[in-house]
C-alpha positions as MATLAB code, in Angstrom:
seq = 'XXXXXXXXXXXXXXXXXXXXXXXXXXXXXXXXXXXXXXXXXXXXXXXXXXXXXXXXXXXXXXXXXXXXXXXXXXXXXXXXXXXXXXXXXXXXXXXXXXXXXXXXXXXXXXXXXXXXXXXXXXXXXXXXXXXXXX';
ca = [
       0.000    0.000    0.000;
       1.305    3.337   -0.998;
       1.714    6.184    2.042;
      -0.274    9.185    2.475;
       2.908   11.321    2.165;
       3.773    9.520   -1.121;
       0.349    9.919   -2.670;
       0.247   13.736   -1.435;
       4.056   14.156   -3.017;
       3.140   12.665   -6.306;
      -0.536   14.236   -6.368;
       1.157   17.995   -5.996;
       4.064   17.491   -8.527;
       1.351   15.444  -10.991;
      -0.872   18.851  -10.227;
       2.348   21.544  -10.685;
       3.323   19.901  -13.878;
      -0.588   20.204  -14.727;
      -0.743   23.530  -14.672;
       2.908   24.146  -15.986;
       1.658   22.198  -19.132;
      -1.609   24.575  -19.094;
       0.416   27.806  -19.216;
       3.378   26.164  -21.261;
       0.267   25.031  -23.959;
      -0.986   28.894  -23.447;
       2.016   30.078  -24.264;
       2.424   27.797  -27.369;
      -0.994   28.850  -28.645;
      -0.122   32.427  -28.154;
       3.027   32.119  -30.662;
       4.514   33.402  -33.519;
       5.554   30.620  -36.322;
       8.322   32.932  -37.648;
       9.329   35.356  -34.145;
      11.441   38.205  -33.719;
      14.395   38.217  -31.322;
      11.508   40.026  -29.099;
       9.140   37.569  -29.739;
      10.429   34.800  -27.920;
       8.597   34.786  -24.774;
       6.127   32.273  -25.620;
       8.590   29.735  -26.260;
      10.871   30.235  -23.029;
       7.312   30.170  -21.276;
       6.434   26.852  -23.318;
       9.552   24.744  -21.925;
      10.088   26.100  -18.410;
       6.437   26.374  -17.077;
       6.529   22.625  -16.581;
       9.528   21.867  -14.759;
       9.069   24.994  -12.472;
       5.104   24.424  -11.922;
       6.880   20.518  -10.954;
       9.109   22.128   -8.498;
       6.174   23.898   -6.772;
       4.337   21.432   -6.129;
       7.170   19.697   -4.941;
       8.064   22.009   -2.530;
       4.507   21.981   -1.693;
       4.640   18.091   -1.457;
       7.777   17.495    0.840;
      10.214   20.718    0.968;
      13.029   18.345    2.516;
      13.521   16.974   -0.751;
      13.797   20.223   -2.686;
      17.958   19.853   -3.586;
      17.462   16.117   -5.260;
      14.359   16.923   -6.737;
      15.731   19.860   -7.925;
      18.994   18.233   -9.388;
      16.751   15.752  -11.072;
      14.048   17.939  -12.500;
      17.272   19.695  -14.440;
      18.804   16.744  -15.422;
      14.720   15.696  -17.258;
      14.381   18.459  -18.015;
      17.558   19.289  -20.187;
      17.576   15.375  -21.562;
      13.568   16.624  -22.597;
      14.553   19.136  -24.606;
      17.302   17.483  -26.495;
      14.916   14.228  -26.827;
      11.887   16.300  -28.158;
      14.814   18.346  -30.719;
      15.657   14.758  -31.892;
      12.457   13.097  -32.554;
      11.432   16.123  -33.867;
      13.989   15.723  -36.311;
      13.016   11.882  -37.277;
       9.351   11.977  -37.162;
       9.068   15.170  -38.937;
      11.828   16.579  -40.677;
      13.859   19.131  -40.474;
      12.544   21.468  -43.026;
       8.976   20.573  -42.116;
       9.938   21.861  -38.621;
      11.130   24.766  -39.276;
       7.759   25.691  -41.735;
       6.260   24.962  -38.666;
       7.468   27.159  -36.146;
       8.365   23.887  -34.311;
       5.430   23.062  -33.201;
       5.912   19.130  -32.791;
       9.099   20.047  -30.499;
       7.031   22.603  -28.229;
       4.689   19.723  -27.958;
       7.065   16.875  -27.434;
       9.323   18.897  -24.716;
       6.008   19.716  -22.675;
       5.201   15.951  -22.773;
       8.124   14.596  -21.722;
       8.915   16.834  -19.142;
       5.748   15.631  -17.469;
       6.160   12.441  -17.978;
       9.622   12.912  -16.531;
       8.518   15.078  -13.710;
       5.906   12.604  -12.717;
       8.729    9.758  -12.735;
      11.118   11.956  -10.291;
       7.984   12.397   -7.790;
       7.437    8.946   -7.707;
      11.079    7.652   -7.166;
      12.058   10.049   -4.475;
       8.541    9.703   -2.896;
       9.781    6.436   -2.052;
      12.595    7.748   -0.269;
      10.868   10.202    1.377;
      11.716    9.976    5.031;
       8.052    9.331    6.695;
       6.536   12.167    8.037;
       5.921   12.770   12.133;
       2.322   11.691   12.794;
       0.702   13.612   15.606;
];
């Protein structure tokens, strides 16, 4: 059976990278396909809103664990980006990308960063030293 404090860890993460993926999505609707150097905002927005709304909720979740989670949440999500830049590259093409505005990497980063926020909160919830019951 799975703790409390695990369940409440991996509910808050799965709930920060929810609405990190709701902005980052907000932000990649709100786009240009061809941007200006000033332009860029959306797409910073679209592949840091998950990992930081991640980071909240694990700081919401267990703030003990902040440094690991932390070190891990870079780790996903720099191995995200450079994942979504390479299937991006097979699936679609590169010129096909760039006609695009990259919209299949936008997508792809957001997805696996998630996915690989979701699989941090549940291995170091199962470290997670228990917590004092009253």
């Amino acid at each position: 059976m799975i703790a409390n404090s695990r369940i409440k860890l991996i509910g808050l993460v799965a709930l920060g990278a929810l609405i990190g993926a709701i902005g980052a999505f907000m932000a990649y609707q709100s786009r240009a396909i061809a941007p200006s150097p000033e332009q860029l905002k959306p797409y910073v927005w679209a592949v840091v809103a998950v990992p930081l709304g991640s980071f909240l909720g694990s700081l919401l979740g267990q703030w003990r664990l902040y440094r690991p989670f932390a070190g891990w949440l870079v780790l996903t999500y720099v191995l995200s980006l450079f994942a979504a830049a390479r299937l991006e590259r097979i699936f679609v093409g590169q010129e096909a990308a760039v006609a695009n505005g990259h919209a299949s990497y936008l997508i792809l980063a957001i997805i696996l960063q998630s996915f690989g926020a979701l699989l941090v909160a549940w291995r170091l919830s199962a470290v997670a030293p228990a917590a004092p019951t009253a």
